[in-house]
């Protein structure tokens, strides 16, 4: 691109004599910064600039021109990639507007404009377009800006409203005369509204961008197809090649001339209004057989604009002809259009299709642009973001790519962020989506939590005990185990069990007089936290008397029974959850942040990390680079291909994250016979133990340097197993992963076609448990039950069907029969209602690995009642591929629950029995083994029997 010598009028400059303004259909940073645009403007070659998403895609998407500004912006904040793009684009637009300002001034605000298009994603959204036009107008804040709005039927009202608001509008993507008439109507009405409000009409400029060459490209191709198919009208058709677009444009101009004579316009004109000029767009010649200035030479006339791509501008300057052509040959133009119709070249369908294609093409250009911006943003943010490496077998990889493309084309991420329930089942999903915005909400309101943290520190608590289940305890547990103890704050303990020995062991760790008790329950009515609270509140009252309440904090949804109790008992604080967030999605709400504050976790950096996770999962980030969506599409697609055992491995310091993921994934997806079964913490073993039902996720905290784990994972990868490796560069980055996995789970739920935010089947065990405890309160005992077999310290219980399938002469035979039922792609889960401590955890881990290696199946090692609020949902309602061994034991010690006739041991038994009956009723393969006498000996006997059985 070159500017003309200042002397002598070249054809571009001569256009002024014909009252046509040449604008340039191009922009990019270097072109504005190095003075090239200014040279063209000063020379009088160019009197305006237009941009569109495809132009910005070429400018920003490739190369490094924008890196410096990106770096500077990222140093100050973490914007969404969409916002980052907009900042870059606006900077260019503002710079171009400055260059063109003298033209704007000299022409009293009638020329010298630069156009910026609203997001193409809003092309069919009246309200969104109106809002965005107003926002861009305010953000760019230049009087010579034109906001580009497409002429879709949905955007026509937005054009009217924007004009009425005094915004300069460049209406784009006009192909048909009918659409043009609608645009003129919207423009006139908008001006009339502004006039009625007393607005200044003289400063409201507008152009109607009528697209030209795309019409010929389409019509010519239809002509060529018919000609090569031997059409009888071939000769007549040939006369129309390269003619229809210009004819169409000439009739549009004639319509504009008529409007200029209308009384309606005269009123506005008298009030000072500017006309809406026709702007010829799409004027680069697409068919190289035609003159490269065809769509300039042929469309010259008073009060018009032609926006030229750089090559067309150079060609016209070089050999263009300035002559008023627009008004000439109007009859010919009418004849051409009549012929077009007579010969069956349906122009209406062509222009309709061009509008659809035009919208789609700009959407696709925008997708590509945002993907480049997001990728570049991620690269510039480097280690401040967690990393993801995927290694997928070919079939899975191809299916994931397909899913990504479907999501991109359908704008599904934007629909998800817009809370459109049809992304899932069209049910109540929209009521459960505030996790999308809770981090921003908390970040804006951190002061209250920070003040609480300061007070906790000042009060010198030596321990913090959090009581809750599922989402209310697993997130805090990750925080406690990942971050450890903080100087000046008490140690954070979590209790999520009804096992009396575990309750007693927790009590032993506490100095009640210096403990802060946090009870967390969204519903406020969950059995376990209620009885834990009764127990510890009673204990605190006995130690602290009337001061006990001051040691208690409740986190609960507004209006819950827990809130009422907390008020009645004078709790120190009550923090609210958001009722539009389910428990398993609550970790970045007060349910995670209050315990984090109490344990001394620095809140600001934690929330800043979470925000990084949110931003890179934003609606503006296309699926292939959107971390949460990418993960979710892999998870969901893998499950659909039979790889539904999400095997979670992690380096030791962040290993507890898996327990949180388990609940999120299993409780969200395990329903309607579908779902993903999390397999947490199963130590890697020999390749032969793994079937084609696995998807491995390896979470590695890079500073831990666990080379042996890295190598085990590399072996899996090399063997063709699908592996997702997520690298955290510091512990705090678990905050990012919390959000990534929330998004991933929601997306996987959409792929599976389920409602990921309900957990209806959890309820059934609760009902069964309630039935049993009520029976106890009435009769003083649980309903009797008899083992179907007993051998020494081991008694086996089951429903009739499972008992019949597992008969045997000894414990070994019973277990053998039970596990003989395991089929390829099944999983085995140990469901232990035992105290969860180091000994039992080691026993469970050892035993599950033994089962894995003996049966070559995925294994889970779960403790009740904890898993009831987690994987329990998927065990009951997910795919019927689980084989379960429930383990119960005599309690060496029991604890009464104050204010009831129940004990913790009794509740635990009722929970085990309740869970068993629901699993059996769902025809799951399950038996229960009860260990009599010493737990240690019972476990040893069971281990031996299992050993012999496999
Ligand atoms: O916070 P709440 O209401 O006590 O619920 C605890 C847990 O129980 C469930 O509702 C069912 O398991 C979970 O979704 C939830 O995290
Ligand atoms: O406003 C300008 C238009 O976006 C541009 O002229 C489109 O031209 P094209 O058909 O060459 O893409």
Tab-separated table of C-alpha atoms in Angstrom, residues 531-918:
chain	number	residue	atom	x	y	z
A	531	UNK	CA	-25.480	-34.742	65.081
A	532	UNK	CA	-21.820	-33.727	65.013
A	533	UNK	CA	-22.917	-30.223	65.971
A	534	UNK	CA	-25.096	-31.568	68.814
A	535	UNK	CA	-22.153	-33.504	70.122
A	536	UNK	CA	-19.517	-30.775	70.001
A	537	UNK	CA	-21.852	-27.996	70.992
A	538	UNK	CA	-22.801	-30.007	74.055
A	539	UNK	CA	-19.129	-30.546	74.813
A	540	UNK	CA	-18.360	-26.857	74.330
A	541	UNK	CA	-21.250	-25.855	76.577
A	542	UNK	CA	-19.900	-28.101	79.263
A	543	UNK	CA	-16.439	-26.547	78.903
A	544	UNK	CA	-17.290	-22.943	78.088
A	545	UNK	CA	-20.740	-22.499	79.549
A	546	UNK	CA	-22.667	-19.538	78.185
A	547	UNK	CA	-19.668	-18.539	76.038
A	548	UNK	CA	-19.946	-21.677	73.884
A	549	UNK	CA	-21.838	-19.977	71.043
A	550	UNK	CA	-18.961	-17.551	70.564
A	551	UNK	CA	-16.820	-20.495	69.437
A	552	UNK	CA	-19.243	-21.533	66.710
A	553	UNK	CA	-19.605	-20.389	63.134
A	554	UNK	CA	-22.267	-21.621	60.727
A	555	UNK	CA	-22.047	-21.636	56.945
A	556	UNK	CA	-25.451	-22.303	55.488
A	557	UNK	CA	-27.906	-21.144	52.856
A	558	UNK	CA	-30.214	-18.304	53.920
A	559	UNK	CA	-33.229	-19.304	55.987
A	560	UNK	CA	-32.095	-22.860	56.782
A	561	UNK	CA	-32.895	-24.562	60.076
A	562	UNK	CA	-29.183	-24.366	60.867
A	563	UNK	CA	-29.292	-20.610	60.521
A	564	UNK	CA	-32.175	-20.469	62.986
A	565	UNK	CA	-30.375	-22.712	65.427
A	566	UNK	CA	-27.183	-20.672	65.093
A	567	UNK	CA	-29.128	-17.515	65.847
A	568	UNK	CA	-30.852	-19.117	68.826
A	569	UNK	CA	-27.580	-20.425	70.244
A	570	UNK	CA	-25.734	-17.131	69.759
A	571	UNK	CA	-23.161	-18.355	67.251
A	572	UNK	CA	-20.275	-15.985	66.663
A	573	UNK	CA	-20.908	-15.700	62.926
A	574	UNK	CA	-23.284	-16.948	60.289
A	575	UNK	CA	-22.018	-16.934	56.710
A	576	UNK	CA	-24.405	-17.512	53.862
A	577	UNK	CA	-23.999	-19.794	50.899
A	578	UNK	CA	-25.613	-19.080	47.550
A	579	UNK	CA	-28.760	-21.188	47.084
A	580	UNK	CA	-28.056	-21.223	43.354
A	581	UNK	CA	-24.892	-23.249	43.901
A	582	UNK	CA	-25.027	-26.956	44.761
A	583	UNK	CA	-22.804	-28.355	47.502
A	584	UNK	CA	-20.237	-29.941	45.218
A	585	UNK	CA	-19.826	-26.646	43.318
A	586	UNK	CA	-19.472	-24.571	46.478
A	587	UNK	CA	-15.751	-24.623	47.243
A	588	UNK	CA	-15.090	-21.170	45.778
A	589	UNK	CA	-18.068	-19.731	47.674
A	590	UNK	CA	-18.158	-19.162	51.433
A	591	UNK	CA	-18.191	-22.935	51.901
A	592	UNK	CA	-14.511	-23.011	50.951
A	593	UNK	CA	-13.509	-19.455	51.718
A	594	UNK	CA	-14.710	-19.289	55.326
A	595	UNK	CA	-12.701	-22.360	56.412
A	596	UNK	CA	-9.786	-21.032	54.338
A	597	UNK	CA	-10.018	-17.729	56.207
A	598	UNK	CA	-10.210	-19.505	59.566
A	599	UNK	CA	-7.139	-21.602	58.734
A	600	UNK	CA	-5.124	-18.539	57.710
A	601	UNK	CA	-4.935	-19.239	53.962
A	602	UNK	CA	-4.055	-15.874	52.346
A	603	UNK	CA	-7.357	-15.052	50.693
A	604	UNK	CA	-6.473	-12.491	48.108
A	605	UNK	CA	-3.906	-14.589	46.228
A	606	UNK	CA	-6.152	-17.645	46.482
A	607	UNK	CA	-9.103	-15.827	44.925
A	608	UNK	CA	-6.817	-14.234	42.310
A	609	UNK	CA	-5.757	-17.723	41.275
A	610	UNK	CA	-9.339	-18.903	41.136
A	611	UNK	CA	-10.120	-15.927	38.899
A	612	UNK	CA	-7.396	-17.000	36.480
A	613	UNK	CA	-9.215	-20.310	36.215
A	614	UNK	CA	-12.513	-18.532	35.603
A	615	UNK	CA	-11.135	-16.165	32.968
A	616	UNK	CA	-9.568	-18.868	30.836
A	617	UNK	CA	-12.850	-20.824	30.890
A	618	UNK	CA	-14.798	-17.758	29.833
A	619	UNK	CA	-17.569	-17.648	27.256
A	620	UNK	CA	-15.159	-15.892	24.906
A	621	UNK	CA	-12.698	-18.798	24.857
A	622	UNK	CA	-13.402	-21.345	22.102
A	623	UNK	CA	-13.571	-25.030	23.112
A	624	UNK	CA	-10.187	-26.137	21.833
A	625	UNK	CA	-8.388	-23.707	24.143
A	626	UNK	CA	-10.954	-23.380	26.931
A	627	UNK	CA	-9.428	-25.435	29.697
A	628	UNK	CA	-12.578	-26.479	31.517
A	629	UNK	CA	-14.506	-27.153	28.336
A	630	UNK	CA	-11.606	-29.040	26.839
A	631	UNK	CA	-11.414	-31.275	29.916
A	632	UNK	CA	-15.173	-31.748	30.004
A	633	UNK	CA	-15.414	-32.699	26.345
A	634	UNK	CA	-12.672	-35.260	26.853
A	635	UNK	CA	-14.331	-36.673	29.976
A	636	UNK	CA	-17.790	-36.850	28.447
A	637	UNK	CA	-16.628	-38.183	25.098
A	638	UNK	CA	-14.382	-40.770	26.734
A	639	UNK	CA	-17.281	-41.964	28.889
A	640	UNK	CA	-19.462	-42.313	25.817
A	641	UNK	CA	-16.751	-44.437	24.227
A	642	UNK	CA	-16.646	-46.688	27.295
A	643	UNK	CA	-13.706	-45.020	29.023
A	644	UNK	CA	-15.784	-44.108	32.041
A	645	UNK	CA	-13.284	-44.865	34.841
A	646	UNK	CA	-11.725	-41.516	35.535
A	647	UNK	CA	-8.551	-42.628	37.241
A	648	UNK	CA	-7.161	-39.790	39.330
A	649	UNK	CA	-3.515	-39.779	40.331
A	650	UNK	CA	-1.736	-36.933	42.037
A	651	UNK	CA	1.559	-36.089	43.643
A	652	UNK	CA	1.323	-36.472	47.440
A	653	UNK	CA	1.013	-32.853	48.520
A	654	UNK	CA	-2.093	-32.256	46.412
A	655	UNK	CA	-3.428	-35.815	46.557
A	656	UNK	CA	-6.551	-34.885	48.473
A	657	UNK	CA	-7.850	-32.979	45.453
A	658	UNK	CA	-8.973	-36.355	44.100
A	659	UNK	CA	-11.492	-36.807	46.909
A	660	UNK	CA	-13.086	-33.480	46.009
A	661	UNK	CA	-13.090	-34.389	42.322
A	662	UNK	CA	-14.732	-37.701	43.137
A	663	UNK	CA	-17.787	-36.033	44.577
A	664	UNK	CA	-17.983	-33.429	41.859
A	665	UNK	CA	-17.754	-35.888	39.001
A	666	UNK	CA	-19.653	-38.845	40.463
A	667	UNK	CA	-22.529	-37.010	42.103
A	668	UNK	CA	-22.949	-34.805	39.037
A	669	UNK	CA	-22.777	-37.395	36.275
A	670	UNK	CA	-23.812	-40.701	37.864
A	671	UNK	CA	-27.480	-40.956	36.956
A	672	UNK	CA	-29.933	-42.540	34.534
A	673	UNK	CA	-27.587	-45.514	34.102
A	674	UNK	CA	-24.907	-43.167	32.742
A	675	UNK	CA	-21.953	-41.473	34.303
A	676	UNK	CA	-18.284	-41.296	35.026
A	677	UNK	CA	-16.875	-43.427	37.829
A	678	UNK	CA	-13.960	-41.731	39.584
A	679	UNK	CA	-11.161	-44.022	40.650
A	680	UNK	CA	-9.151	-41.981	43.081
A	681	UNK	CA	-5.672	-42.669	44.334
A	682	UNK	CA	-5.207	-46.146	42.839
A	683	UNK	CA	-1.422	-46.512	42.782
A	684	UNK	CA	-0.212	-47.153	39.206
A	685	UNK	CA	0.410	-50.818	38.484
A	686	UNK	CA	1.390	-53.059	35.667
A	687	UNK	CA	-0.121	-52.268	32.273
A	688	UNK	CA	-1.860	-55.612	32.069
A	689	UNK	CA	-4.250	-54.576	34.837
A	690	UNK	CA	-5.761	-51.817	32.750
A	691	UNK	CA	-8.546	-52.358	30.287
A	692	UNK	CA	-10.031	-50.052	27.688
A	693	UNK	CA	-12.315	-48.423	30.258
A	694	UNK	CA	-9.776	-45.976	31.715
A	695	UNK	CA	-9.063	-42.291	31.346
A	696	UNK	CA	-6.138	-41.202	33.514
A	697	UNK	CA	-5.775	-37.765	35.045
A	698	UNK	CA	-2.443	-36.987	36.598
A	699	UNK	CA	-2.279	-33.893	38.770
A	700	UNK	CA	1.303	-33.013	39.469
A	701	UNK	CA	2.609	-30.283	41.691
A	702	UNK	CA	5.799	-29.534	39.746
A	703	UNK	CA	7.982	-28.525	42.723
A	704	UNK	CA	7.412	-31.970	44.257
A	705	UNK	CA	9.659	-33.575	41.589
A	706	UNK	CA	8.039	-37.016	41.747
A	707	UNK	CA	10.056	-38.572	38.967
A	708	UNK	CA	8.916	-42.116	39.703
A	709	UNK	CA	5.271	-41.023	39.354
A	710	UNK	CA	6.081	-39.103	36.188
A	711	UNK	CA	7.671	-42.225	34.791
A	712	UNK	CA	4.732	-44.448	35.696
A	713	UNK	CA	2.477	-42.027	33.866
A	714	UNK	CA	4.824	-41.911	30.883
A	715	UNK	CA	4.560	-45.703	30.689
A	716	UNK	CA	0.783	-45.484	30.561
A	717	UNK	CA	0.963	-42.851	27.873
A	718	UNK	CA	3.403	-44.848	25.806
A	719	UNK	CA	1.126	-47.865	26.086
A	720	UNK	CA	-1.626	-45.852	24.409
A	721	UNK	CA	-3.743	-45.242	27.502
A	722	UNK	CA	-5.418	-41.830	27.471
A	723	UNK	CA	-3.656	-39.534	29.911
A	724	UNK	CA	-4.342	-35.941	30.902
A	725	UNK	CA	-1.411	-34.412	32.752
A	726	UNK	CA	-2.156	-31.279	34.699
A	727	UNK	CA	0.819	-29.394	36.063
A	728	UNK	CA	0.465	-27.028	38.995
A	729	UNK	CA	3.410	-24.719	39.536
A	730	UNK	CA	2.476	-23.987	43.113
A	731	UNK	CA	-0.123	-25.239	45.589
A	732	UNK	CA	-2.306	-22.214	45.330
A	733	UNK	CA	-3.117	-23.158	41.778
A	734	UNK	CA	-5.531	-25.769	43.063
A	735	UNK	CA	-7.879	-22.756	43.076
A	736	UNK	CA	-7.671	-22.698	39.267
A	737	UNK	CA	-8.228	-26.418	39.108
A	738	UNK	CA	-11.309	-26.159	41.315
A	739	UNK	CA	-12.918	-23.989	38.663
A	740	UNK	CA	-11.582	-25.964	35.707
A	741	UNK	CA	-13.099	-29.139	37.100
A	742	UNK	CA	-16.411	-27.513	37.911
A	743	UNK	CA	-16.642	-26.389	34.308
A	744	UNK	CA	-15.376	-29.754	33.057
A	745	UNK	CA	-18.032	-31.609	35.009
A	746	UNK	CA	-20.819	-29.364	33.771
A	747	UNK	CA	-19.594	-29.871	30.205
A	748	UNK	CA	-19.239	-33.632	30.598
A	749	UNK	CA	-22.808	-33.664	31.908
A	750	UNK	CA	-23.930	-31.893	28.739
A	751	UNK	CA	-22.110	-34.434	26.573
A	752	UNK	CA	-23.804	-37.245	28.489
A	753	UNK	CA	-27.179	-35.499	28.245
A	754	UNK	CA	-27.877	-35.517	31.971
A	755	UNK	CA	-28.745	-32.907	34.612
A	756	UNK	CA	-25.407	-32.456	36.371
A	757	UNK	CA	-26.728	-30.412	39.274
A	758	UNK	CA	-29.168	-32.772	40.965
A	759	UNK	CA	-28.486	-35.869	43.061
A	760	UNK	CA	-31.840	-37.484	43.453
A	761	UNK	CA	-30.577	-40.942	44.258
A	762	UNK	CA	-28.570	-39.841	47.290
A	763	UNK	CA	-31.881	-39.147	48.911
A	764	UNK	CA	-32.961	-42.782	48.894
A	765	UNK	CA	-30.278	-43.932	51.334
A	766	UNK	CA	-31.164	-41.017	53.562
A	767	UNK	CA	-34.806	-42.055	53.596
A	768	UNK	CA	-33.879	-45.630	54.391
A	769	UNK	CA	-31.536	-44.494	57.172
A	770	UNK	CA	-34.255	-42.293	58.628
A	771	UNK	CA	-36.696	-45.213	58.582
A	772	UNK	CA	-34.228	-47.331	60.540
A	773	UNK	CA	-33.300	-44.691	63.128
A	774	UNK	CA	-36.965	-43.839	63.669
A	775	UNK	CA	-37.673	-47.511	64.203
A	776	UNK	CA	-34.891	-47.547	66.749
A	777	UNK	CA	-36.220	-44.530	68.583
A	778	UNK	CA	-39.594	-46.239	68.815
A	779	UNK	CA	-38.536	-49.780	69.660
A	780	UNK	CA	-35.062	-49.422	71.155
A	781	UNK	CA	-33.492	-51.647	68.491
A	782	UNK	CA	-32.884	-51.824	64.776
A	783	UNK	CA	-34.987	-54.356	62.844
A	784	UNK	CA	-33.365	-57.796	63.172
A	785	UNK	CA	-31.202	-59.133	60.372
A	786	UNK	CA	-29.480	-62.467	59.875
A	787	UNK	CA	-26.252	-63.234	58.050
A	788	UNK	CA	-26.496	-65.693	55.181
A	789	UNK	CA	-23.145	-67.133	56.237
A	790	UNK	CA	-20.792	-66.758	59.197
A	791	UNK	CA	-17.203	-67.936	59.489
A	792	UNK	CA	-15.245	-67.002	62.608
A	793	UNK	CA	-15.039	-63.205	62.879
A	794	UNK	CA	-16.664	-62.719	59.478
A	795	UNK	CA	-20.436	-62.685	58.907
A	796	UNK	CA	-21.891	-62.137	55.450
A	797	UNK	CA	-25.168	-60.355	54.819
A	798	UNK	CA	-27.050	-59.776	51.604
A	799	UNK	CA	-30.463	-59.539	50.058
A	800	UNK	CA	-31.803	-62.880	48.806
A	801	UNK	CA	-30.585	-62.463	45.213
A	802	UNK	CA	-27.036	-61.523	46.133
A	803	UNK	CA	-26.947	-64.152	48.885
A	804	UNK	CA	-28.006	-66.837	46.435
A	805	UNK	CA	-25.286	-65.831	44.008
A	806	UNK	CA	-22.507	-65.938	46.582
A	807	UNK	CA	-23.106	-69.106	48.596
A	808	UNK	CA	-19.991	-70.919	49.726
A	809	UNK	CA	-18.638	-73.280	52.281
A	810	UNK	CA	-16.278	-70.758	53.777
A	811	UNK	CA	-15.418	-67.067	53.617
A	812	UNK	CA	-13.020	-67.674	50.755
A	813	UNK	CA	-15.707	-69.389	48.704
A	814	UNK	CA	-18.237	-66.627	49.369
A	815	UNK	CA	-15.775	-63.917	48.329
A	816	UNK	CA	-14.667	-65.981	45.353
A	817	UNK	CA	-18.259	-66.344	44.173
A	818	UNK	CA	-18.885	-62.662	44.688
A	819	UNK	CA	-15.860	-61.478	42.742
A	820	UNK	CA	-16.342	-64.106	40.052
A	821	UNK	CA	-19.185	-61.852	38.978
A	822	UNK	CA	-16.753	-59.127	37.880
A	823	UNK	CA	-16.835	-58.694	34.090
A	824	UNK	CA	-14.426	-56.741	31.879
A	825	UNK	CA	-14.955	-52.973	32.336
A	826	UNK	CA	-16.610	-53.470	35.722
A	827	UNK	CA	-15.223	-51.850	38.826
A	828	UNK	CA	-14.962	-53.075	42.397
A	829	UNK	CA	-15.635	-50.759	45.313
A	830	UNK	CA	-14.881	-51.384	48.979
A	831	UNK	CA	-17.433	-49.507	51.061
A	832	UNK	CA	-16.087	-49.409	54.590
A	833	UNK	CA	-18.142	-48.080	57.485
A	834	UNK	CA	-15.065	-47.929	59.710
A	835	UNK	CA	-13.048	-45.230	61.420
A	836	UNK	CA	-10.998	-43.542	58.723
A	837	UNK	CA	-7.460	-43.449	60.038
A	838	UNK	CA	-4.017	-44.290	58.797
A	839	UNK	CA	-4.337	-48.027	59.608
A	840	UNK	CA	-7.696	-48.495	57.927
A	841	UNK	CA	-6.676	-46.368	54.942
A	842	UNK	CA	-3.558	-48.476	54.462
A	843	UNK	CA	-5.629	-51.657	54.726
A	844	UNK	CA	-8.099	-50.383	52.177
A	845	UNK	CA	-5.392	-49.289	49.781
A	846	UNK	CA	-3.556	-52.577	50.042
A	847	UNK	CA	-6.762	-54.542	49.577
A	848	UNK	CA	-8.028	-52.559	46.596
A	849	UNK	CA	-4.691	-52.978	44.821
A	850	UNK	CA	-4.848	-56.684	45.516
A	851	UNK	CA	-8.324	-56.770	43.974
A	852	UNK	CA	-7.203	-54.670	41.018
A	853	UNK	CA	-4.257	-56.914	40.316
A	854	UNK	CA	-6.253	-60.098	40.816
A	855	UNK	CA	-9.281	-59.063	38.799
A	856	UNK	CA	-7.774	-56.561	36.321
A	857	UNK	CA	-10.484	-54.049	37.055
A	858	UNK	CA	-10.726	-50.526	38.388
A	859	UNK	CA	-11.128	-50.277	42.151
A	860	UNK	CA	-12.414	-47.723	44.619
A	861	UNK	CA	-11.681	-47.601	48.350
A	862	UNK	CA	-14.416	-45.628	50.059
A	863	UNK	CA	-15.357	-44.835	53.623
A	864	UNK	CA	-18.962	-44.493	54.745
A	865	UNK	CA	-20.874	-42.373	55.377
A	866	UNK	CA	-18.504	-39.978	53.614
A	867	UNK	CA	-18.907	-41.543	50.169
A	868	UNK	CA	-22.712	-41.447	50.480
A	869	UNK	CA	-22.413	-37.744	49.712
A	870	UNK	CA	-19.983	-38.378	46.898
A	871	UNK	CA	-19.540	-41.457	44.736
A	872	UNK	CA	-22.625	-42.985	46.358
A	873	UNK	CA	-24.856	-41.293	43.790
A	874	UNK	CA	-23.021	-42.909	40.862
A	875	UNK	CA	-22.846	-46.314	42.567
A	876	UNK	CA	-26.638	-46.331	42.844
A	877	UNK	CA	-27.720	-44.625	39.667
A	878	UNK	CA	-24.739	-44.710	37.305
A	879	UNK	CA	-23.913	-47.664	35.053
A	880	UNK	CA	-24.581	-51.015	36.732
A	881	UNK	CA	-20.940	-52.037	36.470
A	882	UNK	CA	-19.995	-51.919	40.133
A	883	UNK	CA	-19.304	-54.932	42.328
A	884	UNK	CA	-19.413	-53.840	45.961
A	885	UNK	CA	-18.075	-55.215	49.198
A	886	UNK	CA	-19.529	-53.372	52.137
A	887	UNK	CA	-17.528	-53.706	55.348
A	888	UNK	CA	-18.958	-53.036	58.799
A	889	UNK	CA	-17.524	-53.830	62.204
A	890	UNK	CA	-18.377	-53.936	65.880
A	891	UNK	CA	-17.684	-50.607	67.490
A	892	UNK	CA	-15.124	-50.851	70.272
A	893	UNK	CA	-16.561	-47.641	71.626
A	894	UNK	CA	-19.786	-45.763	71.059
A	895	UNK	CA	-20.861	-42.200	71.751
A	896	UNK	CA	-24.322	-40.923	72.599
A	897	UNK	CA	-25.864	-38.167	70.542
A	898	UNK	CA	-27.069	-35.500	72.950
A	899	UNK	CA	-30.785	-34.877	72.990
A	900	UNK	CA	-31.657	-38.224	71.343
A	901	UNK	CA	-31.765	-41.865	72.326
A	902	UNK	CA	-29.360	-42.584	69.438
A	903	UNK	CA	-25.649	-43.168	69.359
A	904	UNK	CA	-23.170	-42.483	66.599
A	905	UNK	CA	-22.579	-46.223	66.238
A	906	UNK	CA	-26.243	-46.797	65.720
A	907	UNK	CA	-26.540	-44.086	63.079
A	908	UNK	CA	-23.510	-45.512	61.301
A	909	UNK	CA	-25.098	-48.999	61.270
A	910	UNK	CA	-28.375	-47.584	60.020
A	911	UNK	CA	-26.538	-45.721	57.272
A	912	UNK	CA	-24.718	-48.868	56.168
A	913	UNK	CA	-27.923	-50.860	56.130
A	914	UNK	CA	-29.850	-48.095	54.384
A	915	UNK	CA	-27.225	-47.802	51.705
A	916	UNK	CA	-27.080	-51.568	51.265
A	917	UNK	CA	-30.802	-51.912	50.717
A	918	UNK	CA	-30.871	-49.181	48.071
